[in-house]
Coordinates of C-alpha atoms in Angstrom, one line a residue:
M86 CA 19.8 -51.6 -7.6
S87 CA 21.8 -53.9 -5.3
S88 CA 22.3 -54.5 -1.6
S89 CA 25.0 -55.8 0.7
S90 CA 23.1 -59.1 1.0
G91 CA 23.8 -60.0 -2.6
L92 CA 20.4 -59.0 -4.0
N93 CA 20.2 -57.1 -7.3
L94 CA 17.1 -55.5 -8.9
T95 CA 16.8 -54.3 -12.5
A96 CA 13.7 -52.8 -14.3
T97 CA 13.5 -52.5 -18.1
G98 CA 10.9 -51.3 -20.6
V99 CA 10.3 -50.6 -24.3
K100 CA 7.4 -49.2 -26.3
I101 CA 6.6 -51.1 -29.6
N102 CA 3.8 -49.5 -31.6
E103 CA 1.0 -49.0 -29.0
D104 CA 2.3 -51.7 -26.7
F105 CA 4.6 -51.3 -23.7
I106 CA 6.8 -54.3 -22.8
G107 CA 8.8 -54.5 -19.7
D108 CA 10.1 -56.7 -16.9
I109 CA 11.5 -56.7 -13.4
R110 CA 14.6 -58.8 -12.7
T111 CA 15.9 -59.9 -9.3
Q112 CA 19.1 -61.8 -8.6
H113 CA 20.4 -63.2 -5.3
K114 CA 23.8 -64.7 -4.8
S115 CA 24.9 -66.9 -1.9
G116 CA 28.2 -68.7 -2.2
R117 CA 28.2 -70.7 -5.4
T118 CA 24.5 -70.5 -5.9
T119 CA 22.6 -67.8 -7.9
V120 CA 18.9 -67.4 -8.1
D121 CA 17.4 -65.2 -10.9
V122 CA 13.7 -64.3 -11.1
I123 CA 12.1 -62.4 -13.9
I124 CA 8.5 -61.0 -13.9
D125 CA 7.4 -59.7 -17.2
S126 CA 4.5 -57.4 -18.3
D127 CA 2.3 -60.5 -19.1
S128 CA 2.6 -61.6 -15.4
K129 CA 4.8 -64.6 -16.3
V130 CA 7.5 -65.6 -13.8
S131 CA 10.8 -67.2 -14.9
T132 CA 13.1 -68.7 -12.3
T133 CA 16.7 -70.0 -12.8
V134 CA 18.8 -71.6 -10.1
T135 CA 22.6 -71.9 -10.9
V136 CA 25.3 -73.7 -9.1
D137 CA 28.8 -72.9 -10.2
E138 CA 32.1 -74.8 -9.9
A139 CA 30.9 -77.9 -8.2
P140 CA 33.0 -79.6 -9.2
T141 CA 35.7 -77.4 -10.9
G142 CA 34.7 -76.4 -14.4
L143 CA 31.1 -77.5 -14.2
K144 CA 28.1 -75.2 -14.0
T145 CA 24.6 -76.6 -13.4
S146 CA 21.4 -74.6 -13.8
F147 CA 17.7 -75.5 -13.4
S148 CA 15.0 -73.2 -14.8
F149 CA 11.2 -73.1 -15.1
K150 CA 8.4 -70.7 -16.0
V151 CA 5.1 -70.1 -14.3
P152 CA 2.4 -71.0 -15.4
D153 CA 4.0 -73.2 -18.1
H154 CA 4.4 -76.6 -16.4
K155 CA 6.4 -78.0 -19.4
S156 CA 9.1 -75.3 -19.3
G157 CA 11.4 -77.1 -16.8
K158 CA 14.9 -77.5 -18.1
L159 CA 18.3 -78.7 -16.9
D160 CA 21.5 -77.2 -18.3
L161 CA 25.1 -78.4 -17.8
Q162 CA 28.2 -76.5 -18.9
Y163 CA 31.7 -77.8 -18.7
V164 CA 34.8 -75.8 -19.5
H165 CA 38.4 -77.2 -19.4
N166 CA 41.5 -75.8 -21.1
R167 CA 40.8 -76.0 -24.9
F168 CA 37.5 -77.8 -24.7
A169 CA 33.9 -76.6 -23.8
L170 CA 30.7 -78.6 -23.7
N171 CA 27.1 -77.4 -23.2
S172 CA 24.1 -79.6 -22.9
S173 CA 20.4 -78.9 -22.2
I174 CA 17.5 -81.3 -21.6
G175 CA 13.8 -80.6 -21.1
L176 CA 12.4 -82.0 -17.9
T177 CA 9.4 -83.7 -19.5
S178 CA 8.6 -87.3 -20.5
T179 CA 9.5 -86.5 -24.1
P180 CA 12.3 -83.9 -23.8
L181 CA 14.1 -81.7 -26.2
V182 CA 17.8 -82.4 -26.1
E183 CA 20.5 -80.0 -27.2
L184 CA 24.3 -80.4 -27.3
A185 CA 27.1 -78.0 -28.2
A186 CA 30.8 -78.5 -28.2
T187 CA 33.8 -76.3 -29.0
V188 CA 37.5 -77.1 -29.3
G189 CA 40.5 -74.8 -30.1
T190 CA 42.9 -72.2 -28.9
S191 CA 42.6 -68.5 -28.1
E192 CA 43.1 -67.8 -31.9
L193 CA 41.5 -70.7 -33.8
S194 CA 38.4 -72.6 -32.7
F195 CA 35.9 -75.1 -34.1
G196 CA 32.4 -75.7 -32.9
A197 CA 29.2 -77.6 -33.6
E198 CA 25.7 -77.9 -32.0
F199 CA 22.9 -80.5 -32.4
G200 CA 19.3 -80.6 -31.3
F201 CA 16.9 -83.5 -31.1
D202 CA 13.1 -83.5 -30.3
S203 CA 12.1 -86.9 -28.8
T204 CA 8.4 -86.1 -29.2
S205 CA 8.7 -86.2 -33.0
A206 CA 11.9 -88.1 -33.2
A207 CA 13.3 -85.3 -35.4
V208 CA 16.5 -83.4 -35.6
T209 CA 15.7 -79.8 -34.7
K210 CA 19.0 -78.2 -35.6
Y211 CA 22.6 -78.8 -36.5
N212 CA 25.1 -76.0 -37.0
S213 CA 28.9 -75.8 -37.3
G214 CA 31.4 -73.1 -37.5
I215 CA 35.0 -71.9 -37.4
G216 CA 36.4 -68.7 -35.9
Y217 CA 39.8 -66.9 -36.0
N218 CA 40.6 -64.2 -33.4
K219 CA 43.5 -61.7 -33.0
S220 CA 43.9 -58.7 -30.7
D221 CA 42.4 -56.2 -33.3
F222 CA 40.1 -58.3 -35.4
S223 CA 38.1 -61.5 -35.6
A224 CA 36.5 -63.5 -38.4
S225 CA 34.1 -66.4 -38.5
L226 CA 32.3 -68.7 -40.9
L227 CA 29.1 -70.5 -39.9
L228 CA 27.0 -73.2 -41.5
A229 CA 23.5 -72.9 -40.0
D230 CA 19.8 -73.8 -40.4
K231 CA 20.6 -77.5 -41.0
G232 CA 23.0 -76.7 -43.7
E233 CA 20.8 -74.2 -45.6
T234 CA 22.5 -70.9 -44.5
L235 CA 26.1 -69.8 -44.8
K236 CA 27.2 -66.8 -42.7
A237 CA 30.5 -64.9 -42.7
S238 CA 31.2 -62.2 -40.2
Y239 CA 34.2 -59.8 -39.5
I240 CA 34.8 -57.3 -36.8
H241 CA 37.8 -54.9 -36.6
L242 CA 39.0 -52.7 -33.7
F243 CA 40.4 -49.5 -35.2
N244 CA 41.1 -47.5 -32.1
P245 CA 41.7 -49.2 -28.7
T246 CA 41.5 -45.8 -26.9
N247 CA 37.8 -45.1 -27.7
G248 CA 36.9 -48.6 -28.7
A249 CA 36.0 -47.6 -32.3
T250 CA 34.9 -50.8 -34.0
V251 CA 33.3 -51.7 -37.3
A252 CA 31.6 -55.1 -38.0
A253 CA 29.9 -56.7 -41.0
E254 CA 27.9 -59.9 -41.6
V255 CA 27.0 -61.5 -44.9
T256 CA 24.4 -64.2 -45.1
H257 CA 23.8 -66.5 -48.1
K258 CA 20.8 -68.8 -48.4
L259 CA 22.1 -71.9 -50.3
K260 CA 18.7 -73.1 -51.6
T261 CA 17.2 -69.7 -52.6
K262 CA 20.5 -68.0 -53.5
E263 CA 19.4 -65.0 -51.5
N264 CA 22.0 -62.7 -50.0
Y265 CA 21.7 -60.3 -47.0
F266 CA 24.2 -58.1 -45.2
T267 CA 24.4 -56.0 -42.0
I268 CA 27.0 -53.4 -41.1
G269 CA 27.5 -52.0 -37.6
S270 CA 29.8 -49.7 -35.6
S271 CA 30.6 -49.0 -32.0
H272 CA 32.6 -46.3 -30.3
A273 CA 32.9 -44.4 -27.0
L274 CA 31.9 -40.7 -27.2
D275 CA 33.6 -40.2 -23.8
S276 CA 34.6 -42.3 -20.8
S277 CA 30.9 -42.9 -19.8
T278 CA 28.9 -42.8 -23.1
L279 CA 28.8 -45.6 -25.8
L280 CA 27.2 -45.2 -29.2
K281 CA 26.3 -48.1 -31.5
T282 CA 24.8 -48.0 -35.0
R283 CA 23.4 -50.7 -37.4
F284 CA 22.4 -50.8 -41.0
S285 CA 21.1 -53.7 -43.2
N286 CA 20.5 -54.1 -46.9
S287 CA 16.7 -54.0 -46.3
G288 CA 17.0 -50.4 -45.2
K289 CA 16.6 -51.1 -41.5
V290 CA 18.6 -48.6 -39.4
G291 CA 19.3 -49.0 -35.6
L292 CA 20.9 -46.6 -33.1
L293 CA 21.8 -47.2 -29.4
C294 CA 23.3 -44.8 -26.9
Q295 CA 24.3 -46.0 -23.4
H296 CA 25.4 -43.7 -20.7
E297 CA 26.9 -44.6 -17.3
W298 CA 25.6 -41.7 -15.2
R299 CA 27.2 -43.1 -12.1
P300 CA 29.4 -46.2 -11.4
K301 CA 27.6 -49.4 -12.5
S302 CA 24.3 -47.4 -13.2
L303 CA 23.3 -47.2 -16.8
V304 CA 20.6 -45.6 -18.9
T305 CA 20.2 -46.9 -22.5
L306 CA 18.2 -45.3 -25.3
S307 CA 17.6 -47.1 -28.6
A308 CA 15.8 -46.3 -31.8
E309 CA 15.1 -48.4 -35.0
Y310 CA 13.6 -47.5 -38.3
D311 CA 12.3 -50.2 -40.7
P312 CA 10.9 -48.9 -44.0
K313 CA 9.1 -52.2 -44.7
V314 CA 6.8 -51.7 -41.7
V315 CA 4.0 -49.5 -43.1
R316 CA 1.9 -48.9 -40.0
S317 CA 4.7 -47.8 -37.6
P318 CA 8.2 -48.0 -39.0
S319 CA 9.9 -46.3 -36.0
R320 CA 10.6 -47.9 -32.7
L321 CA 11.9 -46.3 -29.5
G322 CA 13.2 -48.0 -26.3
V323 CA 14.7 -47.1 -23.0
A324 CA 16.3 -49.3 -20.3
I325 CA 17.6 -48.3 -16.9
S326 CA 20.0 -50.3 -14.6
V327 CA 20.7 -48.9 -11.2
K328 CA 23.3 -50.2 -8.7
P329 CA 24.1 -48.3 -5.5

């Protein structure tokens, strides 16, 4: 739900086993400044203040959570032509620092990210990847988990009219030699209804159906079945977004 003053309101909820998890999100825009507030079912409040394009190409955001006094964080994002840089630093005496950079063109790009925890003086993450994109397909290769995981993904658009798309991801653990894969699809049933499916080698199956029942107002139904979860292998969810 939104108003002419720039205020938007969204409520979501999902039932997992016997628990209901939900939140209420509000967003207010004024000029280049956006304020987002999220209140979840555990009575935790998350606030993010974002200032965009001051100066050109730079986005700055400040976020914090209540009652977690150590959750303050400052994010900087800079985008210019064929280069993008993201940085994040925790607003504590011993902050967690993260840095990510990407360089390339609309077709070919290279990227890397790095994380450092000053509390333990340890590297928390370093990942790198390469991606190739065309109008009807894209492929990527990613080295993740501090060099322990190799991921390859591919997505292909078969029908631009209804958005029929198939995607696949293969994961290889370099130390344990384990392999995993996930296959997914997406296509529009009609002009206002989108259907997505997902299947993994573990037997987990997912289904999502999203319907735009009026302009900018969505209802989303989701279901998941995991045969490895003995107590309650099935999960159902619903989300509603309303904008007048």
